[in-house]
Coordinates of C-alpha atoms (C1' of nucleotides) in Angstrom, one line a residue:
Chain A
M1 CA 0.0 0.0 0.0
N2 CA 1.5 3.3 -1.0
T3 CA 0.4 5.7 1.7
N4 CA 2.5 8.6 0.6
V5 CA -0.4 10.7 -0.7
Y6 CA -2.1 10.3 2.6
N7 CA 0.9 11.5 4.7
F8 CA 0.9 8.3 6.7
D9 CA 4.0 8.2 8.9
S10 CA 5.8 4.9 9.0
I11 CA 6.8 5.2 12.6
K12 CA 3.3 5.9 13.6
L13 CA 2.0 3.0 11.5
D14 CA 4.5 0.8 13.3
K15 CA 3.2 2.0 16.7
R16 CA -0.3 1.3 15.5
K17 CA 0.7 -2.2 14.6
S18 CA 2.3 -2.9 18.0
L19 CA -0.6 -1.4 19.9
L20 CA -3.1 -3.6 18.0
A21 CA -0.8 -6.6 18.6
A22 CA -0.9 -5.8 22.3
G23 CA -4.7 -6.0 22.2
E24 CA -5.6 -2.3 22.1
L25 CA -8.7 -1.6 20.1
L26 CA -7.4 1.8 19.0
Y27 CA -10.6 2.7 17.2
P28 CA -13.3 1.7 19.7
Y29 CA -17.0 2.4 19.2
S30 CA -17.8 4.7 22.1
Y31 CA -16.6 6.2 25.3
D32 CA -18.5 7.6 28.3
V33 CA -17.3 11.2 28.6
L34 CA -18.5 12.2 32.1
Y35 CA -16.7 15.6 32.4
Q36 CA -15.6 18.4 30.2
I37 CA -12.3 19.9 31.2
N38 CA -13.8 23.3 31.9
N39 CA -16.3 21.8 34.3
I40 CA -13.5 20.2 36.2
I41 CA -11.8 23.5 36.6
L42 CA -15.0 25.2 37.8
E43 CA -15.7 22.4 40.2
V44 CA -12.2 22.6 41.7
E45 CA -12.5 26.3 42.1
E46 CA -15.7 25.9 44.0
L47 CA -14.3 23.2 46.3
E48 CA -11.2 25.2 47.0
N49 CA -13.2 28.3 47.8
T50 CA -15.1 26.3 50.4
G51 CA -11.9 24.7 51.7
K52 CA -13.0 21.2 50.7
P53 CA -10.7 18.5 49.3
I54 CA -10.6 18.3 45.5
N55 CA -9.8 14.7 45.0
F56 CA -12.9 13.7 43.0
L57 CA -13.0 11.1 40.2
V58 CA -13.4 12.2 36.6
Q59 CA -13.6 10.6 33.2
I60 CA -12.7 12.7 30.2
A61 CA -11.6 12.4 26.6
G62 CA -9.4 14.6 24.4
R63 CA -6.3 14.9 22.2
V64 CA -2.8 14.5 23.6
W65 CA -1.3 18.0 23.3
S66 CA 2.0 17.4 25.0
K67 CA 4.0 14.5 26.4
R68 CA 6.8 14.6 28.9
K69 CA 8.4 11.4 30.3
M70 CA 10.4 11.4 33.5
G71 CA 11.5 7.9 34.5
K72 CA 8.5 6.1 35.9
S73 CA 6.3 9.1 35.6
L74 CA 4.7 10.5 32.5
F75 CA 3.0 13.8 32.1
L76 CA 0.5 14.4 29.3
D77 CA -1.6 17.5 28.5
I78 CA -4.9 16.7 26.8
K79 CA -7.3 19.1 25.2
D80 CA -11.0 18.7 24.7
D81 CA -13.2 21.3 23.0
T82 CA -13.3 23.4 26.2
N83 CA -9.8 23.5 27.6
K84 CA -6.5 21.7 28.4
I85 CA -5.4 19.8 31.5
Q86 CA -2.4 17.9 32.7
L87 CA -2.5 14.2 33.3
Y88 CA -0.1 12.2 35.4
A89 CA 0.7 8.6 34.8
N90 CA 2.8 6.4 37.1
K91 CA 4.3 3.1 36.1
N92 CA 3.4 1.5 39.4
K93 CA -0.2 2.5 39.3
L94 CA -0.9 1.1 35.8
S95 CA -0.8 -2.4 34.3
E96 CA 2.2 -3.2 32.2
Q97 CA 0.1 -3.1 29.0
E98 CA -1.4 0.3 30.0
W99 CA 2.1 1.7 30.7
N100 CA 3.5 0.4 27.4
S101 CA 0.6 1.7 25.5
I102 CA 0.7 5.1 27.1
N103 CA 4.4 5.4 26.2
L104 CA 3.5 4.7 22.6
L105 CA 1.1 7.7 22.4
D106 CA 1.8 10.5 19.9
L107 CA 0.8 14.1 20.0
G108 CA -2.6 14.3 18.6
D109 CA -3.9 10.9 19.6
I110 CA -7.3 10.9 21.2
I111 CA -7.6 9.2 24.5
G112 CA -10.1 8.7 27.2
I113 CA -9.0 8.5 30.8
R114 CA -10.4 8.0 34.3
G115 CA -8.6 9.3 37.4
E116 CA -8.6 11.5 40.4
V117 CA -8.1 15.2 40.4
F118 CA -5.2 16.6 42.4
R119 CA -2.7 19.4 42.5
T120 CA 1.0 18.7 42.0
R121 CA 3.6 20.1 44.4
K122 CA 4.0 23.0 42.0
G123 CA 0.2 23.6 42.2
E124 CA -0.6 22.5 38.7
L125 CA -4.1 21.1 38.4
S126 CA -3.8 17.5 37.2
I127 CA -5.5 14.1 36.9
R128 CA -3.8 11.0 38.2
I129 CA -4.6 8.4 35.5
S130 CA -6.1 5.2 36.9
A131 CA -7.4 3.8 33.6
F132 CA -7.0 4.9 30.1
E133 CA -8.1 3.9 26.6
I134 CA -6.9 5.0 23.2
L135 CA -9.9 6.3 21.3
S136 CA -8.1 7.0 18.1
K137 CA -4.5 6.5 17.0
T138 CA -3.2 9.1 14.6
V139 CA -1.0 7.9 11.7
V140 CA -0.5 11.4 10.3
P141 CA 1.8 13.7 12.1
I142 CA -0.1 16.5 13.8
P143 CA 2.0 19.7 14.0
I144 CA 1.1 20.7 17.5
G145 CA 3.2 23.6 18.7
K146 CA 5.3 23.5 21.8
Q147 CA 5.7 26.4 24.2
T148 CA 8.8 27.1 26.3
G149 CA 8.1 30.2 28.3
E150 CA 7.6 32.9 25.7
K151 CA 8.7 30.9 22.8
T152 CA 6.4 28.8 20.7
Y153 CA 7.9 26.2 18.4
N154 CA 6.5 24.2 15.6
Q155 CA 3.3 26.1 15.2
L156 CA 1.5 25.5 11.9
S157 CA 1.4 28.8 10.0
D158 CA 1.4 27.7 6.4
V159 CA -1.5 29.6 4.7
E160 CA -2.0 26.9 2.2
T161 CA -2.6 24.3 4.9
K162 CA -4.9 26.8 6.5
Y163 CA -7.3 26.7 3.6
R164 CA -6.7 23.3 2.1
E165 CA -6.7 21.3 5.4
R166 CA -9.3 23.0 7.4
Y167 CA -9.5 20.1 10.0
L168 CA -5.9 20.6 10.8
H169 CA -6.2 24.4 10.9
W170 CA -9.2 24.4 13.2
M171 CA -7.7 21.7 15.4
L172 CA -4.6 23.8 16.0
N173 CA -6.1 27.3 15.8
S174 CA -8.9 27.8 18.3
K175 CA -9.5 31.4 17.4
D176 CA -10.4 30.5 13.8
K177 CA -12.4 27.5 15.0
E178 CA -14.3 29.9 17.2
K179 CA -14.9 32.2 14.2
I180 CA -16.5 29.3 12.2
S181 CA -18.7 28.4 15.1
L182 CA -19.8 32.0 15.3
R183 CA -20.6 31.9 11.6
F184 CA -23.1 29.1 12.2
K185 CA -24.5 30.8 15.2
I186 CA -25.1 34.0 13.2
I187 CA -26.9 32.0 10.6
S188 CA -29.0 30.3 13.2
E189 CA -29.9 33.6 14.7
I190 CA -30.9 35.0 11.3
R191 CA -33.1 31.9 10.8
N192 CA -34.7 32.3 14.3
W193 CA -35.4 35.9 13.7
M194 CA -37.2 35.2 10.4
I195 CA -39.2 32.4 11.8
S196 CA -40.2 34.5 14.8
N197 CA -41.5 37.0 12.3
D198 CA -43.8 34.4 10.8
F199 CA -41.7 33.7 7.6
I200 CA -41.6 30.1 6.4
E201 CA -38.3 28.7 5.2
V202 CA -38.4 27.2 1.7
T203 CA -35.9 25.9 -0.8
T204 CA -35.4 26.5 -4.5
P205 CA -33.6 24.3 -7.1
N206 CA -29.8 24.3 -7.1
I207 CA -29.9 23.1 -10.7
E208 CA -31.9 25.1 -13.1
F209 CA -32.5 25.0 -16.9
V210 CA -32.8 28.8 -17.0
Y211 CA -30.9 30.9 -14.6
G212 CA -31.8 34.4 -13.6
G213 CA -32.4 36.9 -10.8
A214 CA -28.9 38.3 -11.1
E215 CA -26.4 39.0 -13.8
A216 CA -23.4 36.7 -13.4
R217 CA -21.6 34.0 -15.3
P218 CA -23.1 30.7 -14.3
F219 CA -21.6 27.2 -13.8
K220 CA -22.8 24.9 -16.5
T221 CA -23.6 21.2 -16.2
K222 CA -25.6 18.5 -18.0
I223 CA -28.5 16.4 -16.9
W224 CA -27.8 12.7 -17.8
A225 CA -31.3 11.6 -17.3
L226 CA -32.7 14.2 -19.8
N227 CA -30.5 13.5 -22.8
N228 CA -27.6 15.5 -21.4
Q229 CA -29.6 18.7 -21.5
D230 CA -27.7 21.8 -20.5
A231 CA -28.4 23.0 -17.0
F232 CA -26.9 25.6 -14.6
L233 CA -26.2 26.1 -11.0
R234 CA -28.4 28.7 -9.3
I235 CA -27.0 32.2 -9.4
S236 CA -29.9 33.6 -7.4
P237 CA -33.1 32.2 -5.8
E238 CA -35.2 35.2 -6.7
L239 CA -37.3 34.0 -9.6
Y240 CA -38.4 30.8 -7.7
L241 CA -39.1 32.6 -4.5
K242 CA -41.5 34.9 -6.4
R243 CA -43.4 31.9 -7.6
F244 CA -44.1 31.1 -3.9
I245 CA -45.5 34.6 -3.5
V246 CA -47.7 34.1 -6.6
A247 CA -48.9 30.8 -5.2
G248 CA -50.1 32.4 -2.0
F249 CA -47.2 32.0 0.4
P250 CA -47.1 35.6 1.7
K251 CA -43.8 35.4 3.7
V252 CA -41.1 33.2 2.5
F253 CA -37.3 33.0 2.9
T254 CA -34.5 30.8 1.9
I255 CA -30.9 30.5 3.1
C256 CA -28.9 29.0 0.3
Q257 CA -25.7 28.7 -1.6
N258 CA -25.4 30.7 -4.9
Y259 CA -22.9 29.8 -7.5
R260 CA -21.2 32.4 -9.7
N261 CA -18.4 31.6 -12.0
E262 CA -16.5 34.8 -11.4
G263 CA -13.3 36.0 -9.8
I264 CA -12.1 34.9 -6.4
D265 CA -10.7 37.5 -4.0
Y266 CA -11.0 38.6 -0.4
S267 CA -14.7 39.3 -0.7
H268 CA -15.7 36.8 -3.4
N269 CA -16.0 33.0 -3.4
P270 CA -17.5 31.1 -6.3
E271 CA -20.2 29.7 -4.0
F272 CA -21.5 31.9 -1.3
T273 CA -24.4 32.0 1.2
M274 CA -27.4 34.2 0.9
I275 CA -30.6 34.8 2.7
E276 CA -33.3 36.1 0.5
W277 CA -36.9 36.8 1.6
Y278 CA -40.1 38.1 0.0
E279 CA -43.1 39.6 1.9
A280 CA -46.4 40.2 0.1
F281 CA -48.2 43.5 0.5
T282 CA -45.1 45.5 1.5
D283 CA -42.7 47.8 -0.2
Y284 CA -39.0 48.7 0.1
N285 CA -39.6 51.3 2.8
F286 CA -41.1 48.6 5.0
Q287 CA -38.3 46.2 4.2
M288 CA -35.6 48.8 5.2
K289 CA -37.0 48.6 8.7
R290 CA -37.0 44.8 8.6
F291 CA -33.4 44.8 7.4
E292 CA -32.0 47.1 10.0
N293 CA -33.9 45.4 12.7
L294 CA -32.7 42.0 11.7
I295 CA -29.0 42.9 11.5
S296 CA -29.0 44.9 14.8
S297 CA -30.9 42.2 16.6
V298 CA -28.6 39.5 15.3
C299 CA -25.6 41.6 16.3
E300 CA -27.0 42.0 19.8
K301 CA -27.7 38.3 20.1
V302 CA -24.1 37.4 19.3
H303 CA -22.2 40.3 20.8
G304 CA -24.6 41.6 23.4
T305 CA -24.5 45.1 21.9
T306 CA -25.3 46.7 18.5
K307 CA -21.9 48.3 18.3
I308 CA -19.0 46.4 16.9
T309 CA -15.4 47.0 15.8
Y310 CA -14.5 46.0 12.3
Q311 CA -10.8 46.3 11.4
G312 CA -10.3 49.0 14.0
I313 CA -13.4 51.0 13.0
E314 CA -16.3 51.3 15.4
I315 CA -19.6 50.4 13.6
D316 CA -22.9 51.2 15.1
F317 CA -25.8 49.0 14.0
T318 CA -28.3 50.8 16.3
T319 CA -31.5 51.5 14.4
P320 CA -32.6 53.5 12.5
W321 CA -29.7 53.5 9.9
K322 CA -28.9 56.5 7.7
R323 CA -30.9 56.7 4.4
L324 CA -29.4 58.4 1.4
T325 CA -30.6 58.3 -2.2
M326 CA -28.1 57.6 -4.9
I327 CA -28.7 61.1 -6.3
D328 CA -28.2 62.7 -3.0
A329 CA -25.0 60.7 -2.4
L330 CA -23.6 62.2 -5.6
K331 CA -24.6 65.6 -4.4
L332 CA -23.1 65.0 -1.0
Y333 CA -19.8 63.4 -1.9
I334 CA -18.9 64.9 -5.3
N335 CA -21.3 67.8 -5.6
I336 CA -23.0 66.7 -8.8
D337 CA -26.7 67.4 -9.4
A338 CA -27.3 64.2 -11.4
N339 CA -31.0 64.8 -11.6
N340 CA -30.5 68.0 -13.6
S341 CA -27.6 66.8 -15.6
D342 CA -28.0 65.0 -18.9
V343 CA -25.9 62.1 -19.9
E344 CA -23.3 64.3 -21.7
V345 CA -22.5 66.2 -18.6
L346 CA -22.2 62.9 -16.7
K347 CA -19.8 61.6 -19.3
L348 CA -17.6 64.6 -18.7
E349 CA -17.6 63.9 -15.0
L350 CA -16.7 60.3 -15.7
E351 CA -13.8 61.4 -18.0
K352 CA -12.6 63.9 -15.4
R353 CA -12.2 61.0 -13.0
E354 CA -10.7 58.6 -15.6
I355 CA -13.5 56.2 -15.2
E356 CA -14.0 54.0 -18.3
F357 CA -17.4 53.8 -19.9
Q358 CA -18.9 52.8 -23.2
E359 CA -19.8 55.5 -25.8
N360 CA -23.5 54.5 -25.8
I361 CA -23.8 54.8 -22.0
T362 CA -27.2 55.9 -20.7
W363 CA -28.0 58.4 -18.0
G364 CA -28.8 55.7 -15.5
V365 CA -25.6 53.6 -16.0
A366 CA -23.5 56.8 -15.8
V367 CA -25.1 57.7 -12.5
A368 CA -24.5 54.2 -11.1
K369 CA -20.9 54.2 -12.3
L370 CA -20.2 57.6 -10.8
F371 CA -21.7 56.4 -7.6
E372 CA -19.7 53.2 -7.4
E373 CA -16.4 54.9 -8.2
T374 CA -16.8 58.0 -5.9
C375 CA -19.4 57.4 -3.2
E376 CA -19.0 53.8 -2.0
E377 CA -15.7 54.5 -0.3
N378 CA -17.4 57.0 2.0
L379 CA -20.0 54.6 3.3
I380 CA -18.6 53.4 6.6
Q381 CA -21.5 53.5 9.1
P382 CA -24.6 51.4 8.0
T383 CA -26.3 53.4 5.3
F384 CA -29.2 52.5 2.9
I385 CA -28.5 53.8 -0.6
T386 CA -31.9 54.1 -2.3
D387 CA -33.5 54.8 -5.6
H388 CA -31.2 53.4 -8.2
P389 CA -31.5 54.1 -12.0
V390 CA -34.0 51.8 -13.7
E391 CA -31.5 50.5 -16.3
I392 CA -29.5 48.5 -13.7
S393 CA -32.6 47.2 -11.9
P394 CA -34.7 45.0 -14.2
L395 CA -36.8 43.4 -11.4
T396 CA -37.8 46.6 -9.6
K397 CA -40.9 48.9 -9.6
I398 CA -40.5 52.4 -10.9
K399 CA -39.9 55.0 -8.1
R400 CA -43.2 56.8 -7.3
G401 CA -42.8 60.2 -8.9
N402 CA -39.6 59.6 -10.9
N403 CA -39.7 57.2 -13.8
R404 CA -35.9 57.2 -14.3
L405 CA -35.4 55.6 -10.9
V406 CA -36.7 52.5 -9.1
E407 CA -37.6 51.7 -5.5
R408 CA -34.5 49.8 -4.5
F409 CA -32.0 49.9 -1.6
E410 CA -28.6 48.6 -1.0
P411 CA -27.2 48.7 2.6
F412 CA -23.5 49.6 2.8
V413 CA -21.3 49.0 5.8
C414 CA -17.5 49.6 5.7
K415 CA -17.7 50.3 2.0
M416 CA -19.2 46.8 1.5
E417 CA -22.5 46.2 -0.1
I418 CA -24.2 43.7 2.2
G419 CA -27.6 43.4 0.5
N420 CA -30.0 44.4 -2.1
A421 CA -33.8 44.9 -2.0
Y422 CA -36.7 46.1 -4.0
S423 CA -40.3 47.0 -4.3
E424 CA -40.6 44.0 -6.6
L425 CA -41.9 44.6 -10.1
T426 CA -45.2 42.8 -10.3
D427 CA -46.5 44.0 -13.7
P428 CA -45.9 41.1 -16.1
V429 CA -46.0 43.2 -19.2
V430 CA -43.4 45.7 -18.0
Q431 CA -41.4 42.8 -16.6
L432 CA -41.2 41.2 -20.0
E433 CA -40.2 44.5 -21.6
R434 CA -37.4 45.0 -19.0
F435 CA -36.1 41.5 -19.7
M436 CA -36.0 42.2 -23.4
Q437 CA -34.1 45.5 -22.8
Q438 CA -31.7 43.7 -20.6
K439 CA -31.0 41.2 -23.3
E440 CA -30.3 44.0 -25.8
M441 CA -27.9 45.7 -23.3
Q442 CA -26.2 42.4 -22.9
A443 CA -25.7 42.1 -26.6
F444 CA -24.0 45.5 -26.6
S445 CA -21.9 44.9 -23.5
D446 CA -18.2 44.6 -23.6
N447 CA -16.4 41.5 -24.8
K448 CA -15.2 40.7 -21.3
R449 CA -18.7 39.4 -20.8
K450 CA -18.8 37.5 -24.1
N451 CA -18.5 34.1 -22.6
Y452 CA -21.8 34.4 -20.8
T453 CA -24.1 31.7 -22.1
D454 CA -27.0 33.1 -24.0
N455 CA -29.7 32.7 -21.5
P456 CA -33.3 32.7 -22.6
I457 CA -35.9 34.7 -20.8
D458 CA -37.6 32.7 -18.1
A459 CA -41.0 32.4 -19.8
D460 CA -42.5 30.4 -17.0
F461 CA -41.6 33.2 -14.5
I462 CA -43.3 35.8 -16.7
K463 CA -46.4 33.5 -16.9
A464 CA -46.3 33.1 -13.1
I465 CA -46.4 36.8 -12.3
G466 CA -49.0 37.1 -15.1
C467 CA -51.1 35.0 -12.9
G468 CA -51.2 37.8 -10.4
M469 CA -48.4 38.7 -7.9
P470 CA -49.4 40.9 -5.0
P471 CA -47.3 44.0 -4.2
T472 CA -44.2 42.5 -2.6
G473 CA -41.0 43.7 -0.9
G474 CA -38.0 41.5 -1.3
V475 CA -34.5 41.5 0.3
G476 CA -31.3 39.6 -0.4
I477 CA -28.4 39.6 2.0
G478 CA -24.9 38.3 1.5
I479 CA -24.5 36.2 4.7
D480 CA -20.7 35.8 4.3
R481 CA -20.2 39.5 4.4
I482 CA -22.4 39.9 7.4
V483 CA -20.3 37.2 9.1
M484 CA -17.1 39.0 8.1
L485 CA -18.4 42.2 9.8
L486 CA -19.7 40.5 12.9
T487 CA -16.5 38.4 13.3
D488 CA -14.1 41.3 12.4
T489 CA -12.6 39.2 9.5
K490 CA -10.8 40.7 6.6
T491 CA -11.1 37.9 4.0
I492 CA -14.2 35.8 3.1
R493 CA -12.1 32.7 3.1
D494 CA -11.6 32.8 6.8
I495 CA -15.3 32.5 7.4
I496 CA -16.3 30.1 4.7
P497 CA -15.8 26.6 6.1
F498 CA -14.2 25.2 3.0
P499 CA -13.3 28.0 0.6
M500 CA -12.4 27.2 -2.9
V501 CA -8.7 26.3 -3.5
K502 CA -7.1 25.2 -6.7
P503 CA -6.7 21.4 -6.6
K504 CA -3.2 20.1 -6.3
N505 CA -1.7 18.6 -9.5
Chain B
rG1 C1' -6.7 37.5 -16.5
rA2 C1' -2.2 41.2 -15.0
rU3 C1' 1.8 42.6 -11.8
rU4 C1' 4.8 41.8 -7.5
rC5 C1' 6.6 38.4 -3.9
rA6 C1' 7.3 33.4 -2.2
rA7 C1' 8.2 27.7 -2.1
rU8 C1' 14.6 24.4 1.7
rA9 C1' 13.6 18.1 7.1
rG10 C1' 7.0 16.2 9.8
rC11 C1' 6.4 21.8 11.6
rU12 C1' 8.7 26.9 11.9
rC13 C1' 12.6 28.9 9.5
rA14 C1' 18.3 30.3 8.4
rG15 C1' 21.4 29.5 4.3
rC16 C1' 25.8 36.2 2.1
rU17 C1' 28.7 38.1 -4.1
rG18 C1' 27.6 30.3 -7.0
rG19 C1' 32.0 26.1 -3.7
rU20 C1' 30.3 19.3 1.1
rA21 C1' 22.5 20.9 3.2
rG22 C1' 21.8 23.9 8.6
rA23 C1' 19.1 25.2 13.5
rG24 C1' 14.9 24.8 17.0
rC25 C1' 10.8 21.9 17.8
rA26 C1' 8.7 17.0 16.4
rU27 C1' 10.5 11.7 15.7
rU28 C1' 13.7 7.2 17.4
rU29 C1' 17.0 5.2 21.1
rG30 C1' 19.4 5.9 25.8
rC31 C1' 19.3 8.6 30.7
rC32 C1' 15.9 10.3 34.2
rU33 C1' 13.2 6.2 41.9
rU34 C1' 8.3 7.8 41.7
rU35 C1' 3.2 14.4 42.2
rU36 C1' 7.3 17.3 36.9
rA37 C1' 12.5 19.3 34.5
rA38 C1' 7.7 22.0 28.5
rG39 C1' 14.8 18.3 31.0
rC40 C1' 20.0 15.8 29.2
rA41 C1' 22.8 12.7 25.4
rA42 C1' 23.0 10.4 20.8
rA43 C1' 20.8 9.1 16.2
rG44 C1' 17.7 9.0 11.9
rG45 C1' 15.3 12.3 8.6
rG46 C1' 16.2 16.4 2.3
rU47 C1' 13.8 15.2 -5.6
rC48 C1' 16.4 22.5 -1.7
rC49 C1' 8.4 22.8 -5.9
rU50 C1' 9.0 20.7 -11.3
rG51 C1' 11.6 20.9 -16.1
rG52 C1' 15.2 23.2 -18.9
rG53 C1' 19.6 26.6 -19.4
rU54 C1' 24.4 29.2 -17.9
rU55 C1' 28.8 27.3 -15.2
rC56 C1' 34.4 23.2 -13.7
rG57 C1' 30.5 23.6 -10.0
rA58 C1' 23.5 25.8 -8.9
rA59 C1' 19.3 25.7 -3.0
rU60 C1' 21.6 30.3 -4.8
rC61 C1' 21.9 33.1 -11.5
rC62 C1' 18.5 32.9 -16.2
rC63 C1' 14.0 30.9 -18.8
rA64 C1' 9.4 28.1 -18.6
rG65 C1' 5.8 25.7 -15.7
rU66 C1' 3.1 24.3 -10.8
rU67 C1' 1.2 26.0 -6.2
rG68 C1' 0.4 30.0 -2.7
rA69 C1' 0.0 35.2 -1.0
rA70 C1' -0.8 40.5 -1.8
rU71 C1' -2.5 44.3 -5.1
rC72 C1' -5.4 45.2 -9.4
rA73 C1' -9.1 43.6 -13.1
rC74 C1' -13.7 40.8 -13.4
rC75 C1' -18.0 39.9 -10.1
rA76 C1' -24.7 45.3 -12.6

RNA sequence: GAUUCAAUAGCUCAGCUGGUAGAGCAUUUGCCUUUUAAGCAAAGGGUCCUGGGUUCGAAUCCCAGUUGAAUCACCA
């Protein structure tokens, strides 16, 4: 057996063999864990505070974190998911087999032990082993660091391992392990909040024949059972969630992966997590309140306060958040009155700032470009940017009183766009027109985008809203970015459990 | 996709203008008499990322590739 690719270590394999030969199970079926290390520490504290003896019996399990042999004594540190504690083994107190086995332990091995709590002469809280069992023998070397005073040796710090071998990284780096737990806690809190507000959780297909609801390059696949018909991974759940609304589910949400075949960087991963919800009979003004309430309440649940620090900047999620129309943002940050400027004036402003654009650019696209390039960087505290140009928002109702704009908002925090929401377009005839315009624009768009698959209009979706869709407010949130903010994390890869890495070889 | 930087022992790293491949930790063996000492001694361990080139001689210089990181581009 060539075990090179698996990193099996021949010495450890030999140890495994001798332990099995000695009758150790090495990979048993279960173990009764009666204490967590933290509980032992708490109990000792309590007993010592009341002046009582601390010699109680415990049974715990964990990984060997350090091993120090001294003649007929052996000291081990083991670590469970709560803490670390020292174990003391003495040759005379154990059977020969137990003593031999314990000497064959490697750092990283998982053991279960029974014994009495005591303090050594130096005062270190320890457990005197009276029985032990190997629960898993490692055959791969675990790079557990060693500390001598200030110095730490041997600590795994290779970034590649960090992302490729997450099990090792989390095992050895409790801060990042904590971060990932927090991610899932945040998602649970979001889900709880939705459910407590009477939304029902639904799912939409991961594999679709027509993709839509966003503009992005999709992942393509083929369906074997249907004559290898082309299919795509979902880029957005929007068009399916709206079918629920049409059908008479007034409050629906989904927490799902979206897949976009685009660049990978500190804030983008090809698959990412979103929550998207739709609520019948509401508009975007109502949804702004939902949004800020959700985020500030989740923040309070996980941090106990609505104020956080992100990369050294204090962020205040306390409601209500600032609201600023895109037009007002341009006025505020670069003093341009876009409302009273025609596209030629805006082109000059773009040129002045060396922002590239296409000759046939429209007023709305110019407004959006100017905003992106000049205003986003100013949006540090939670701010709703509202009322986008209609050209860039094909699924949104026209702004009441201004038919160049739509009723849409994007919340920004720390220059990051963390969501997107609309008064959803519910007129099927207008929706069809917008889709057609969108297709035309795509045909014109730059060749960088050329390799987008030519995607047909989702006719069934048009039919669905043709069957009558109530006025609806809809919101999408990039959960990964929320998690980045709430865990003070700079790159998305740190808070995605298994971020995309190029395969080896 | 572009640019810059990086890859050396299981892990973390050093290795100068090209001249026998190094350290600490981990590992193995020995020592260690019994609530510590995160000890002590010795040993084993290398395709210096891969492939070419220059050279008497390459971990080191050059070219190409692989993988990673940062920045940028793309991601309405």
